[in-house]
Short mmCIF file of C-alpha atoms in Angstrom, two decimals:
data_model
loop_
_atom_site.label_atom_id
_atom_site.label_comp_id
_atom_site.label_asym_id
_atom_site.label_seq_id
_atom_site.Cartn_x
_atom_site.Cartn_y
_atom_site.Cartn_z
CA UNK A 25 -3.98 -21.59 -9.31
CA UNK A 26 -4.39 -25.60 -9.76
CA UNK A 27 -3.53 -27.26 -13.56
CA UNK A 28 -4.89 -30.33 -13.89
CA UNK A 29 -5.03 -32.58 -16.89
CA UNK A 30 -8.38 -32.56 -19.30
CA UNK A 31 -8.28 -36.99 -19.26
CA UNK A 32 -6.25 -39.66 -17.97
CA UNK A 33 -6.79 -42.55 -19.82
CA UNK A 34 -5.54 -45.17 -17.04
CA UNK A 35 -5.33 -48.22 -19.75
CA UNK A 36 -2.62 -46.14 -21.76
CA UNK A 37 -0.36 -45.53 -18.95
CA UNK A 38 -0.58 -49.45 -17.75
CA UNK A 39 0.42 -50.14 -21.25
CA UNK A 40 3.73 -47.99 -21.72
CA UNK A 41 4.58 -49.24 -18.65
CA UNK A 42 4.16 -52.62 -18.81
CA UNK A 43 2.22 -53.58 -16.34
CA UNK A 44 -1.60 -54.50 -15.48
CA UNK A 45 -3.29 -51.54 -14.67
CA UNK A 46 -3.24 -52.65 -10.65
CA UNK A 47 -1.12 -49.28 -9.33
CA UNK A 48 -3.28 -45.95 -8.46
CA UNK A 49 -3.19 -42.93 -10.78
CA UNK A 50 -3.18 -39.10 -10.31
CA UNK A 51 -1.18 -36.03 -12.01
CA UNK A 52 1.53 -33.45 -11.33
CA UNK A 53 -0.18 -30.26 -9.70
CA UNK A 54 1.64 -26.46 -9.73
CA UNK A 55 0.91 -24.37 -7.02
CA UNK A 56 1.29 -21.53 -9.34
CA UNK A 57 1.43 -17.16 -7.96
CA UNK A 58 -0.78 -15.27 -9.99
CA UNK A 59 0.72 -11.88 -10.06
CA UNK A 60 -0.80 -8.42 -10.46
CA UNK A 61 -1.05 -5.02 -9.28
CA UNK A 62 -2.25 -3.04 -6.64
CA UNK A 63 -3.63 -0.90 -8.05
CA UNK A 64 -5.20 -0.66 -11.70
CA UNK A 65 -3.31 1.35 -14.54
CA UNK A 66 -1.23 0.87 -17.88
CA UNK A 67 1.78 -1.51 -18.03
CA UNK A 68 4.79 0.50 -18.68
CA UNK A 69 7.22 -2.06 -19.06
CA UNK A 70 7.62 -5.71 -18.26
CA UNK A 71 11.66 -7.33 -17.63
CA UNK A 72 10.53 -11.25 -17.94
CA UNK A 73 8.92 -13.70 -21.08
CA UNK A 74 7.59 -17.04 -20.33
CA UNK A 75 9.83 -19.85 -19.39
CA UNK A 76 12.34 -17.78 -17.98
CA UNK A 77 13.57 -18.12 -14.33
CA UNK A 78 13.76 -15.53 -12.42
CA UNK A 79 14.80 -14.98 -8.81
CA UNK A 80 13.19 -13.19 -5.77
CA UNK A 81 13.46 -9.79 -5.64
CA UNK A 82 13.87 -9.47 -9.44
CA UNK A 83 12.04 -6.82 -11.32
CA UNK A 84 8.90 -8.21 -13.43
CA UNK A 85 6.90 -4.90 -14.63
CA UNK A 86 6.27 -1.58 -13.79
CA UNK A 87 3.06 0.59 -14.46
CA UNK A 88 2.77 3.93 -15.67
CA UNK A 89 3.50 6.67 -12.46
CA UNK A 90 2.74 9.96 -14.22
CA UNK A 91 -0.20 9.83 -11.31
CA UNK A 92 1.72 8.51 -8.51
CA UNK A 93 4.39 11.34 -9.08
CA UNK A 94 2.41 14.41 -9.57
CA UNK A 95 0.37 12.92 -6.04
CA UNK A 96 4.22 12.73 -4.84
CA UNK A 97 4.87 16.27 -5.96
CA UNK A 98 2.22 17.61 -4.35
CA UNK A 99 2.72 16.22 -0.51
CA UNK A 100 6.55 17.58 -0.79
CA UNK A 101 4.89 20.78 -1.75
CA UNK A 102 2.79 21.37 0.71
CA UNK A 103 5.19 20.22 3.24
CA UNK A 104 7.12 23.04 2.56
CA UNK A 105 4.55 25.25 3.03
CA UNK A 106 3.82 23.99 6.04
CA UNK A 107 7.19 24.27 7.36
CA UNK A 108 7.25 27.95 6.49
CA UNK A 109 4.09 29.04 8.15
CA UNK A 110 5.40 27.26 11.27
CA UNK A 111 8.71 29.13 11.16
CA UNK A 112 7.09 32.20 10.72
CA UNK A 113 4.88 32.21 13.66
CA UNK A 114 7.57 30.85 15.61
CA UNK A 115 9.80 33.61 14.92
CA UNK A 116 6.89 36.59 15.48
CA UNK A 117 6.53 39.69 13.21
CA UNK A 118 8.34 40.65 10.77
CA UNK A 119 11.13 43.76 11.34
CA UNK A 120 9.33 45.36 9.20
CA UNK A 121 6.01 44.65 10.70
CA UNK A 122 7.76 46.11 14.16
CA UNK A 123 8.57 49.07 12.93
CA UNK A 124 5.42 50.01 11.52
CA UNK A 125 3.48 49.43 14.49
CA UNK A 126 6.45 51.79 16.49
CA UNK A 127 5.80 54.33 14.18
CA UNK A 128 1.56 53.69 14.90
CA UNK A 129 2.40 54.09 18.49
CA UNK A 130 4.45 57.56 18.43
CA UNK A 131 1.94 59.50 16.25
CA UNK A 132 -0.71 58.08 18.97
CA UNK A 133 1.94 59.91 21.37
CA UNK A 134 1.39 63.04 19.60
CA UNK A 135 -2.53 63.10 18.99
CA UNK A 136 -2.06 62.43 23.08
CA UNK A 137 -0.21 65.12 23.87
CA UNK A 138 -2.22 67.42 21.44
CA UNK A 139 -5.32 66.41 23.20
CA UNK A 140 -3.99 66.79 26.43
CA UNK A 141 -2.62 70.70 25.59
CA UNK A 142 -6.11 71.16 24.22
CA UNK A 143 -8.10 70.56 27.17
CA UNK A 144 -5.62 72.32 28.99
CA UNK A 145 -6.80 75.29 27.38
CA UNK A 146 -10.17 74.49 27.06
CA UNK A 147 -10.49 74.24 30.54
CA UNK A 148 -8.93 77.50 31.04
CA UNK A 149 -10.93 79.45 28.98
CA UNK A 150 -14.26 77.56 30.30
CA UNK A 151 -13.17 78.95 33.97
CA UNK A 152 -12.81 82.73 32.38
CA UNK A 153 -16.07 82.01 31.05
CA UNK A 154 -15.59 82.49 27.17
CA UNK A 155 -16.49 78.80 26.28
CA UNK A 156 -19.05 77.28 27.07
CA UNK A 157 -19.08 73.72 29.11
CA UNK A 158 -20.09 71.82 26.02
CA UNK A 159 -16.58 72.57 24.53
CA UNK A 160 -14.84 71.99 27.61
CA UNK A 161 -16.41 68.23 27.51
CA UNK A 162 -15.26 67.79 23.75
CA UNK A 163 -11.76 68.34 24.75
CA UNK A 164 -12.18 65.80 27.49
CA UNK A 165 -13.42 63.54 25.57
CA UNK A 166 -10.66 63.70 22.71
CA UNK A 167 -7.79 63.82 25.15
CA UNK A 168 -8.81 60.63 26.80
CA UNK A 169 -9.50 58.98 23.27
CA UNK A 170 -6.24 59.66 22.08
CA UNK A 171 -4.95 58.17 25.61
CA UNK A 172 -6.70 54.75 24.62
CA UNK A 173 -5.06 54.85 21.11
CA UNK A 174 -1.95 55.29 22.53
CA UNK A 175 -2.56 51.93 25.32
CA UNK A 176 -4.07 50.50 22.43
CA UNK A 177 -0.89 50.88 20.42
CA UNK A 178 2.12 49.72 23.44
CA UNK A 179 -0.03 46.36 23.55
CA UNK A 180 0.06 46.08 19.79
CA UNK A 181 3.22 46.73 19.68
CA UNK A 182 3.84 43.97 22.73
CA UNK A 183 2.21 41.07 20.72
CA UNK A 184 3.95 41.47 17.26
CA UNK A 185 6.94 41.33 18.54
CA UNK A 186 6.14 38.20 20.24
CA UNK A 187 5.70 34.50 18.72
CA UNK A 188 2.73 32.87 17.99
CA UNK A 189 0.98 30.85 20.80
CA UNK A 190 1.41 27.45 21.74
CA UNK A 191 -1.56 26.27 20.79
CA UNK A 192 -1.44 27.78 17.54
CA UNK A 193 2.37 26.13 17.09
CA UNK A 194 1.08 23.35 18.02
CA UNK A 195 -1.64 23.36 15.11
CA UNK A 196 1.12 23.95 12.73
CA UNK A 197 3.29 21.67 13.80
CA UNK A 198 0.34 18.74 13.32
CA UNK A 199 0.14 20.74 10.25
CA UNK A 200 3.32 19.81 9.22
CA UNK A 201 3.01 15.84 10.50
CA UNK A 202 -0.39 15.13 8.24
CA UNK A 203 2.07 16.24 5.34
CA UNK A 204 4.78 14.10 5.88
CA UNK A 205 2.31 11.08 6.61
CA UNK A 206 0.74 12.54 3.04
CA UNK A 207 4.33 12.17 1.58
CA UNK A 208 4.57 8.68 2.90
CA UNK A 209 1.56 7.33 1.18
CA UNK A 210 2.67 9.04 -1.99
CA UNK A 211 5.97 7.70 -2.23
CA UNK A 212 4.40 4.27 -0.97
CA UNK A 213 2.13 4.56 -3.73
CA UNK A 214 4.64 5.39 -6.36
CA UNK A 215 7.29 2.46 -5.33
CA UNK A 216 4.37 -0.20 -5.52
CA UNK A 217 3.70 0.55 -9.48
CA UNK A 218 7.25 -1.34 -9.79
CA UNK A 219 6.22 -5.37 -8.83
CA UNK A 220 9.37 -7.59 -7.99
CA UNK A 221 9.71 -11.46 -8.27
CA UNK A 222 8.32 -12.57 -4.82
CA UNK A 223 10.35 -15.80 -4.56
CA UNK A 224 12.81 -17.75 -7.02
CA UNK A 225 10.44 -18.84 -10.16
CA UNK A 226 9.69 -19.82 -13.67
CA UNK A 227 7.69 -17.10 -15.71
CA UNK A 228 5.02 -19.88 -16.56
CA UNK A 229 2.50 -17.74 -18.37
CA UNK A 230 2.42 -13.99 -19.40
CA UNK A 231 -0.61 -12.85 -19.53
CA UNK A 232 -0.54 -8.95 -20.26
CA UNK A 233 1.86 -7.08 -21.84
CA UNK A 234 2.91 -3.14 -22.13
CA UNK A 235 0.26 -0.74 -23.18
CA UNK A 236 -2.58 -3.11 -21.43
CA UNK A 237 -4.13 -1.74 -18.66
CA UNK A 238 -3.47 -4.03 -15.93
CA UNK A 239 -4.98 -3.95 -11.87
CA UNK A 240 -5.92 -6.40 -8.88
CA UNK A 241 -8.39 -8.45 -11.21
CA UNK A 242 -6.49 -7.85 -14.33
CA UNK A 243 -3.31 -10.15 -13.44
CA UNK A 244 0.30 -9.82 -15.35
CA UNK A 245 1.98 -13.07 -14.94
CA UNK A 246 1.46 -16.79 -13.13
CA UNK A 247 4.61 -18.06 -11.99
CA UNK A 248 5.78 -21.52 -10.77
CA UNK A 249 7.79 -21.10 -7.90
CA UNK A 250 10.61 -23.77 -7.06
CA UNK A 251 9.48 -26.58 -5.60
CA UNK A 252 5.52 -25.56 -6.23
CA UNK A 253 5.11 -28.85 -7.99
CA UNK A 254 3.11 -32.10 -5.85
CA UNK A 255 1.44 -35.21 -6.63
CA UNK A 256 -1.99 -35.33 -6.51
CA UNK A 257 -3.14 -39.31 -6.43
CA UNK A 258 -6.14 -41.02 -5.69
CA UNK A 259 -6.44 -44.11 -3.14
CA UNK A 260 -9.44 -46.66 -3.54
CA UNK A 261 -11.40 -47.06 -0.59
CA UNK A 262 -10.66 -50.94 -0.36
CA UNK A 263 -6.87 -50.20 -0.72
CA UNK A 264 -6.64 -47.49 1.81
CA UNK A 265 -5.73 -49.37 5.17
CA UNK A 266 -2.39 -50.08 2.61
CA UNK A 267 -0.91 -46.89 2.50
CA UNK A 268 0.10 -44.18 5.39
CA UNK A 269 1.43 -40.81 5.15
CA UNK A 270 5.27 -40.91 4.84
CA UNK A 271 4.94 -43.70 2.38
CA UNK A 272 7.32 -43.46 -0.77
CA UNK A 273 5.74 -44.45 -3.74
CA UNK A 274 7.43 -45.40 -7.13
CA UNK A 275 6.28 -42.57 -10.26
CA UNK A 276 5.75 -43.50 -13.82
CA UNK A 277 5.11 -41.29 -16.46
CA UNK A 278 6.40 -39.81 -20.18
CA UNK A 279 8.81 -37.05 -18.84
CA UNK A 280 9.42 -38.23 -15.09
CA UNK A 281 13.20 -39.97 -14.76
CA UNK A 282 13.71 -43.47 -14.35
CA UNK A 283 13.67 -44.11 -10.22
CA UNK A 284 11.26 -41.31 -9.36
CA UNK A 285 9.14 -41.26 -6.20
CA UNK A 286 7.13 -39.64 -4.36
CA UNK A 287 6.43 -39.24 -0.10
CA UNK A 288 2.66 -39.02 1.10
CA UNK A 289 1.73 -36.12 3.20
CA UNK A 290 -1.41 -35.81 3.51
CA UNK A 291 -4.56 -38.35 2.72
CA UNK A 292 -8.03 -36.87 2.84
CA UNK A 293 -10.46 -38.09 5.63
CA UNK A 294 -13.45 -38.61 3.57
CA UNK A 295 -13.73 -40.44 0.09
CA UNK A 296 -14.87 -39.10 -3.16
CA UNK A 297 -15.80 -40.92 -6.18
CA UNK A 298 -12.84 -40.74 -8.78
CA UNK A 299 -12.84 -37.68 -10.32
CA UNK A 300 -13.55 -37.24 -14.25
CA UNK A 301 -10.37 -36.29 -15.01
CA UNK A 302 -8.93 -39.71 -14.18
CA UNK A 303 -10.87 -42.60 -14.96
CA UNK A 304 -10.94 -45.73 -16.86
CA UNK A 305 -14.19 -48.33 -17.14
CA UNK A 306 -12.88 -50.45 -14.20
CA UNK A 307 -12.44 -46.65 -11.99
CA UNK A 308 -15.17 -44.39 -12.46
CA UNK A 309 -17.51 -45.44 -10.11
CA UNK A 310 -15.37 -46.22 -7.20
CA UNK A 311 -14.71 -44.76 -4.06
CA UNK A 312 -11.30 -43.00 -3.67
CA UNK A 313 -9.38 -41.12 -1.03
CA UNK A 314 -7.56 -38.00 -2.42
CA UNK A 315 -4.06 -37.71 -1.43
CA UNK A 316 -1.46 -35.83 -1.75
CA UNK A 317 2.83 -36.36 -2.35
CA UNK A 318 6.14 -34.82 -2.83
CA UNK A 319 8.57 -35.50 -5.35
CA UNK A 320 12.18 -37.06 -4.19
CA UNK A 321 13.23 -35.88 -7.31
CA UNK A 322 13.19 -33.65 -10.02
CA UNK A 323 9.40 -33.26 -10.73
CA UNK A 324 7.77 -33.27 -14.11
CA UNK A 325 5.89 -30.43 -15.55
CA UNK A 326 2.38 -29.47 -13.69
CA UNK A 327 -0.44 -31.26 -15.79
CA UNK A 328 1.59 -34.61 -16.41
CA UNK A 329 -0.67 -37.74 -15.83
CA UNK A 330 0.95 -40.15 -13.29
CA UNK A 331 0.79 -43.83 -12.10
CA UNK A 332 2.37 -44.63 -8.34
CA UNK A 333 3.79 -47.95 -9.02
CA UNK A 334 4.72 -50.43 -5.89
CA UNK A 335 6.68 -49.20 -2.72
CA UNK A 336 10.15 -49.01 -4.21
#
Protein backbone atom coordinates (compact mmCIF):
# COMPACT_ATOMS: atom_id res chain seq x y z
CA UNK A 1 0.00 0.00 0.00
CA UNK A 2 1.74 3.44 -1.25
CA UNK A 3 1.04 6.94 1.03
CA UNK A 4 1.75 9.72 -0.75
CA UNK A 5 1.23 13.33 0.14
CA UNK A 6 -2.17 15.28 -1.16
CA UNK A 7 0.40 18.67 -2.39
CA UNK A 8 3.85 19.66 -2.28
CA UNK A 9 4.09 23.11 -2.54
CA UNK A 10 7.89 23.25 -3.85
CA UNK A 11 8.19 27.26 -3.09
CA UNK A 12 7.53 26.50 0.74
CA UNK A 13 10.15 23.98 1.14
CA UNK A 14 12.89 26.30 -0.83
CA UNK A 15 11.90 28.85 1.67
CA UNK A 16 12.44 27.00 5.15
CA UNK A 17 15.39 25.95 3.76
CA UNK A 18 16.94 28.73 2.53
CA UNK A 19 17.69 28.24 -0.62
CA UNK A 20 16.38 28.97 -4.35
CA UNK A 21 14.16 26.41 -5.26
CA UNK A 22 17.08 24.80 -7.75
CA UNK A 23 17.23 21.07 -5.83
CA UNK A 24 14.55 18.26 -7.03
CA UNK A 25 11.60 17.33 -4.80
CA UNK A 26 9.73 14.08 -3.94
CA UNK A 27 8.25 12.45 -0.54
CA UNK A 28 8.83 9.64 1.96
CA UNK A 29 6.93 6.42 0.65
CA UNK A 30 5.89 3.23 3.21
CA UNK A 31 5.81 0.05 1.75
CA UNK A 32 3.13 -0.78 4.16
CA UNK A 33 1.55 -5.04 4.78
CA UNK A 34 -2.00 -4.95 4.72
CA UNK A 35 -3.03 -7.74 6.92
CA UNK A 36 -6.10 -9.96 6.96
CA UNK A 37 -7.50 -13.29 7.11
CA UNK A 38 -7.84 -16.27 5.29
CA UNK A 39 -10.67 -16.87 5.61
CA UNK A 40 -13.82 -14.59 6.46
CA UNK A 41 -15.40 -14.67 10.09
CA UNK A 42 -15.77 -12.53 13.42
CA UNK A 43 -12.69 -11.03 15.16
CA UNK A 44 -12.37 -12.62 18.46
CA UNK A 45 -9.67 -10.75 19.83
CA UNK A 46 -6.93 -8.46 18.63
CA UNK A 47 -3.22 -8.17 20.97
CA UNK A 48 -1.88 -4.78 19.12
CA UNK A 49 -3.26 -0.73 18.87
CA UNK A 50 -1.77 1.59 16.44
CA UNK A 51 1.69 2.88 16.86
CA UNK A 52 2.84 0.04 18.65
CA UNK A 53 5.84 -2.12 17.51
CA UNK A 54 5.59 -5.33 17.36
CA UNK A 55 7.95 -8.12 16.35
CA UNK A 56 7.69 -11.15 13.94
CA UNK A 57 6.03 -13.91 15.08
CA UNK A 58 3.94 -11.87 17.58
CA UNK A 59 0.29 -12.51 17.95
CA UNK A 60 -2.03 -9.69 16.25
CA UNK A 61 -5.77 -11.23 16.31
CA UNK A 62 -7.54 -14.22 16.32
CA UNK A 63 -11.08 -15.04 14.81
CA UNK A 64 -13.81 -16.84 16.23
CA UNK A 65 -13.09 -21.05 15.83
CA UNK A 66 -16.38 -22.41 17.16
CA UNK A 67 -16.45 -23.67 13.22
CA UNK A 68 -12.96 -24.65 12.80
CA UNK A 69 -13.25 -26.87 16.03
CA UNK A 70 -16.45 -28.67 15.65
CA UNK A 71 -14.85 -29.39 11.68
CA UNK A 72 -11.74 -30.54 13.97
CA UNK A 73 -13.95 -32.68 16.13
CA UNK A 74 -15.40 -34.33 13.56
CA UNK A 75 -12.16 -35.69 11.44
CA UNK A 76 -10.75 -37.12 14.98
CA UNK A 77 -14.09 -38.77 15.15
CA UNK A 78 -14.30 -40.44 12.32
CA UNK A 79 -10.77 -41.45 12.48
CA UNK A 80 -11.57 -43.50 15.18
CA UNK A 81 -14.10 -45.13 13.56
CA UNK A 82 -12.14 -45.90 10.96
CA UNK A 83 -9.51 -47.42 12.96
CA UNK A 84 -12.02 -49.74 14.56
CA UNK A 85 -13.60 -51.15 11.49
CA UNK A 86 -10.06 -51.88 10.28
CA UNK A 87 -9.16 -53.73 13.48
CA UNK A 88 -12.11 -55.62 13.34
CA UNK A 89 -11.79 -57.11 10.00
CA UNK A 90 -8.30 -57.64 10.64
CA UNK A 91 -8.88 -59.68 13.57
CA UNK A 92 -12.00 -61.92 11.85
CA UNK A 93 -15.24 -62.87 13.73
CA UNK A 94 -16.06 -62.37 16.76
CA UNK A 95 -15.79 -65.53 19.54
CA UNK A 96 -18.98 -65.21 19.77
CA UNK A 97 -19.75 -65.10 16.15
CA UNK A 98 -17.55 -68.61 16.04
CA UNK A 99 -19.41 -70.27 18.21
CA UNK A 100 -22.65 -69.68 16.80
CA UNK A 101 -21.81 -70.77 13.48
CA UNK A 102 -20.20 -74.26 15.39
CA UNK A 103 -23.32 -74.71 16.89
CA UNK A 104 -25.13 -74.05 13.00
CA UNK A 105 -22.82 -76.70 11.79
CA UNK A 106 -23.55 -79.64 14.44
CA UNK A 107 -27.39 -79.44 14.24
CA UNK A 108 -26.67 -79.64 10.26
CA UNK A 109 -24.73 -82.91 11.55
CA UNK A 110 -27.82 -84.17 13.00
CA UNK A 111 -30.57 -83.28 10.29
CA UNK A 112 -27.60 -85.35 8.21
CA UNK A 113 -27.54 -88.19 10.01
CA UNK A 114 -31.41 -88.19 10.45
CA UNK A 115 -31.74 -88.04 6.76
CA UNK A 116 -29.32 -90.51 6.13
CA UNK A 117 -31.15 -93.22 8.81
CA UNK A 118 -34.30 -92.23 6.96
CA UNK A 119 -33.50 -93.31 3.60
CA UNK A 120 -31.95 -96.14 5.07
CA UNK A 121 -35.24 -97.28 5.89
CA UNK A 122 -37.01 -95.99 3.19
CA UNK A 123 -35.10 -97.88 0.96
CA UNK A 124 -35.70 -100.95 2.85
CA UNK A 125 -39.17 -100.90 2.99
CA UNK A 126 -39.38 -99.77 -0.89
CA UNK A 127 -37.42 -103.26 -1.65
CA UNK A 128 -40.23 -105.27 0.61
CA UNK A 129 -42.55 -103.43 -1.42
CA UNK A 130 -44.72 -101.48 1.23
CA UNK A 131 -43.70 -97.95 -0.06
CA UNK A 132 -43.95 -96.89 -2.95
CA UNK A 133 -40.81 -95.38 -5.13
CA UNK A 134 -42.12 -91.86 -4.77
CA UNK A 135 -41.26 -92.02 -0.99
CA UNK A 136 -38.13 -93.72 -1.50
CA UNK A 137 -37.04 -90.51 -3.77
CA UNK A 138 -38.22 -88.02 -0.93
CA UNK A 139 -35.84 -89.57 1.42
CA UNK A 140 -33.12 -89.22 -1.16
CA UNK A 141 -33.69 -86.11 -1.73
CA UNK A 142 -33.73 -84.87 2.06
CA UNK A 143 -30.67 -86.88 3.00
CA UNK A 144 -28.57 -85.28 0.35
CA UNK A 145 -30.06 -81.73 1.27
CA UNK A 146 -29.14 -81.98 4.68
CA UNK A 147 -25.53 -83.19 3.31
CA UNK A 148 -25.24 -79.67 1.49
CA UNK A 149 -26.29 -77.83 4.73
CA UNK A 150 -23.84 -79.49 6.52
CA UNK A 151 -20.75 -78.51 3.52
CA UNK A 152 -22.50 -75.41 3.51
CA UNK A 153 -21.92 -74.92 7.22
CA UNK A 154 -17.75 -76.31 7.58
CA UNK A 155 -17.10 -73.46 4.85
CA UNK A 156 -19.02 -70.95 6.91
CA UNK A 157 -17.53 -71.83 9.64
CA UNK A 158 -13.88 -71.66 7.64
CA UNK A 159 -14.38 -67.94 6.61
CA UNK A 160 -15.51 -66.37 10.00
CA UNK A 161 -12.89 -67.48 11.60
CA UNK A 162 -10.67 -65.99 9.12
CA UNK A 163 -9.72 -62.12 8.53
CA UNK A 164 -11.01 -59.98 6.13
CA UNK A 165 -9.36 -59.89 2.64
CA UNK A 166 -6.66 -57.90 1.46
CA UNK A 167 -8.34 -55.98 -0.69
CA UNK A 168 -10.94 -55.16 1.63
CA UNK A 169 -7.96 -54.15 4.38
CA UNK A 170 -6.67 -52.38 2.05
CA UNK A 171 -9.96 -50.21 1.52
CA UNK A 172 -9.96 -49.60 5.16
CA UNK A 173 -6.77 -48.80 5.61
CA UNK A 174 -7.19 -45.80 2.71
CA UNK A 175 -10.17 -45.45 4.82
CA UNK A 176 -8.29 -44.55 7.60
CA UNK A 177 -5.54 -42.20 5.50
CA UNK A 178 -8.48 -39.78 3.87
CA UNK A 179 -9.25 -39.21 7.72
CA UNK A 180 -6.10 -38.27 8.91
CA UNK A 181 -5.50 -36.03 5.71
CA UNK A 182 -9.28 -34.74 6.86
CA UNK A 183 -7.73 -34.07 10.36
CA UNK A 184 -4.88 -32.21 8.81
CA UNK A 185 -6.92 -29.67 7.01
CA UNK A 186 -9.00 -29.20 10.12
CA UNK A 187 -6.38 -28.49 12.44
CA UNK A 188 -4.70 -26.38 9.52
CA UNK A 189 -7.80 -24.59 9.34
CA UNK A 190 -8.22 -23.97 12.99
CA UNK A 191 -4.40 -22.71 13.65
CA UNK A 192 -4.78 -20.11 10.69
CA UNK A 193 -7.85 -18.17 12.56
CA UNK A 194 -4.82 -17.01 14.96
CA UNK A 195 -2.64 -14.33 12.45
CA UNK A 196 0.98 -13.58 13.81
CA UNK A 197 3.20 -10.45 13.10
CA UNK A 198 4.93 -11.52 9.79
CA UNK A 199 8.12 -9.46 10.30
CA UNK A 200 9.31 -6.79 13.00
CA UNK A 201 6.71 -3.67 12.56
CA UNK A 202 4.82 -0.64 13.61
CA UNK A 203 0.92 -1.22 13.96
CA UNK A 204 0.39 1.84 11.53
CA UNK A 205 -3.35 1.66 11.17
CA UNK A 206 -6.09 -0.60 12.77
CA UNK A 207 -8.64 -0.97 10.80
CA UNK A 208 -11.19 -3.56 12.40
CA UNK A 209 -11.68 -4.38 15.69
CA UNK A 210 -13.41 -7.40 17.82
CA UNK A 211 -16.95 -8.24 17.02
CA UNK A 212 -16.35 -7.07 13.15
CA UNK A 213 -16.50 -9.62 10.81
CA UNK A 214 -13.27 -9.62 9.16
CA UNK A 215 -11.94 -11.96 5.77
CA UNK A 216 -9.44 -11.76 2.68
CA UNK A 217 -11.11 -8.39 1.42
CA UNK A 218 -12.06 -7.21 4.81
CA UNK A 219 -8.34 -6.43 6.13
CA UNK A 220 -7.42 -6.02 10.10
CA UNK A 221 -4.35 -3.99 10.24
CA UNK A 222 -1.56 -2.15 7.76
CA UNK A 223 1.70 -2.32 9.22
CA UNK A 224 5.04 -0.56 8.46
CA UNK A 225 7.65 -2.94 8.57
CA UNK A 226 11.33 -1.78 9.54
CA UNK A 227 13.04 -0.34 7.04
CA UNK A 228 9.71 -0.17 4.58
CA UNK A 229 10.31 3.52 4.27
CA UNK A 230 12.13 5.00 0.58
CA UNK A 231 12.42 8.13 -1.21
CA UNK A 232 10.48 8.64 -3.99
CA UNK A 233 12.06 11.84 -6.10
CA UNK A 234 11.62 13.14 -9.35
CA UNK A 235 14.61 14.01 -11.89
CA UNK A 236 13.99 16.66 -14.76
CA UNK A 237 14.69 15.44 -18.04
CA UNK A 238 17.45 18.20 -18.71
CA UNK A 239 19.12 17.31 -15.33
CA UNK A 240 19.17 13.62 -15.76
CA UNK A 241 22.67 12.88 -17.44
CA UNK A 242 23.65 14.53 -13.63
CA UNK A 243 22.70 11.90 -11.47
CA UNK A 244 23.43 7.88 -11.48
CA UNK A 245 22.21 5.23 -9.33
CA UNK A 246 24.41 4.95 -6.18
CA UNK A 247 24.38 8.67 -5.90
CA UNK A 248 23.92 10.08 -2.23
CA UNK A 249 21.83 12.91 -2.13
CA UNK A 250 21.48 15.48 0.78
CA UNK A 251 17.42 15.38 2.42
CA UNK A 252 15.61 18.37 3.70
CA UNK A 253 12.49 18.37 5.30
CA UNK A 254 10.34 19.33 8.78
CA UNK A 255 11.02 16.02 10.73
CA UNK A 256 14.17 14.54 8.81
CA UNK A 257 17.62 15.14 11.08
CA UNK A 258 20.12 17.53 10.23
CA UNK A 259 22.78 15.49 7.74
CA UNK A 260 20.24 13.14 6.20
CA UNK A 261 20.71 11.46 2.82
CA UNK A 262 19.64 9.36 0.71
CA UNK A 263 21.39 6.53 -2.07
CA UNK A 264 19.66 6.16 -5.62
CA UNK A 265 18.67 2.75 -6.65
CA UNK A 266 16.76 2.77 -9.19
CA UNK A 267 15.83 5.68 -11.96
CA UNK A 268 12.96 4.95 -14.31
CA UNK A 269 13.76 4.52 -18.10
CA UNK A 270 11.07 6.63 -19.46
CA UNK A 271 9.96 10.22 -18.30
CA UNK A 272 6.68 11.35 -17.02
CA UNK A 273 5.44 14.75 -16.61
CA UNK A 274 5.66 15.79 -12.81
CA UNK A 275 3.07 14.36 -11.07
CA UNK A 276 0.17 16.54 -9.34
CA UNK A 277 1.14 15.82 -6.16
CA UNK A 278 4.40 17.75 -6.49
CA UNK A 279 4.40 20.74 -8.42
CA UNK A 280 5.03 24.35 -8.34
CA UNK A 281 4.36 27.00 -11.49
CA UNK A 282 8.01 26.65 -12.71
CA UNK A 283 7.40 22.28 -12.46
CA UNK A 284 4.21 21.21 -13.68
CA UNK A 285 4.70 20.92 -17.11
CA UNK A 286 8.09 19.43 -17.26
CA UNK A 287 9.44 16.26 -18.05
CA UNK A 288 10.74 14.17 -15.08
CA UNK A 289 12.35 10.82 -14.48
CA UNK A 290 10.92 8.99 -11.38
CA UNK A 291 13.43 7.66 -9.10
CA UNK A 292 13.77 6.03 -6.34
CA UNK A 293 16.33 6.19 -2.81
CA UNK A 294 17.20 4.82 0.50
CA UNK A 295 17.63 6.55 3.58
CA UNK A 296 21.34 6.53 5.32
CA UNK A 297 19.56 7.39 8.20
CA UNK A 298 16.74 7.33 10.31
CA UNK A 299 13.83 8.01 7.85
CA UNK A 300 10.94 10.32 8.42
CA UNK A 301 7.40 9.28 8.57
CA UNK A 302 5.78 7.90 5.09
CA UNK A 303 3.89 10.97 3.51
CA UNK A 304 6.65 13.66 4.46
CA UNK A 305 7.36 16.06 1.46
CA UNK A 306 11.12 16.13 0.63
CA UNK A 307 13.77 18.27 -1.22
CA UNK A 308 17.30 16.36 -2.29
CA UNK A 309 19.62 19.14 -1.77
CA UNK A 310 23.35 19.00 -3.49
CA UNK A 311 25.64 15.82 -3.34
CA UNK A 312 26.80 16.10 0.26
Amino acid sequence: MRLFPIILLAGALAACSGREDRGLHGYAEGDFITLAPDAPGRIAQTYAQEGQTVSAGDRLFALDTATERAGLAAAEARIEAAIARFDDAAAGARTPEIEATRDQLEQAHATAREAADTLTRTRALFEDGHVSEARLDQARAAAETADARVAEMRQRLSLVQLPARENQLRALQAEIATAEAERERAAEALARREVAAPADAVIHRQIRFAGEQAGPAQPIYDLLPDGAVHALLFIPEADLAGYTIGDRLAVDCDSCPPGLTVRLVSIADEAEFTPPVIYSDNERARLVYRAEARFDGTPPPPGTPLRFGTRP
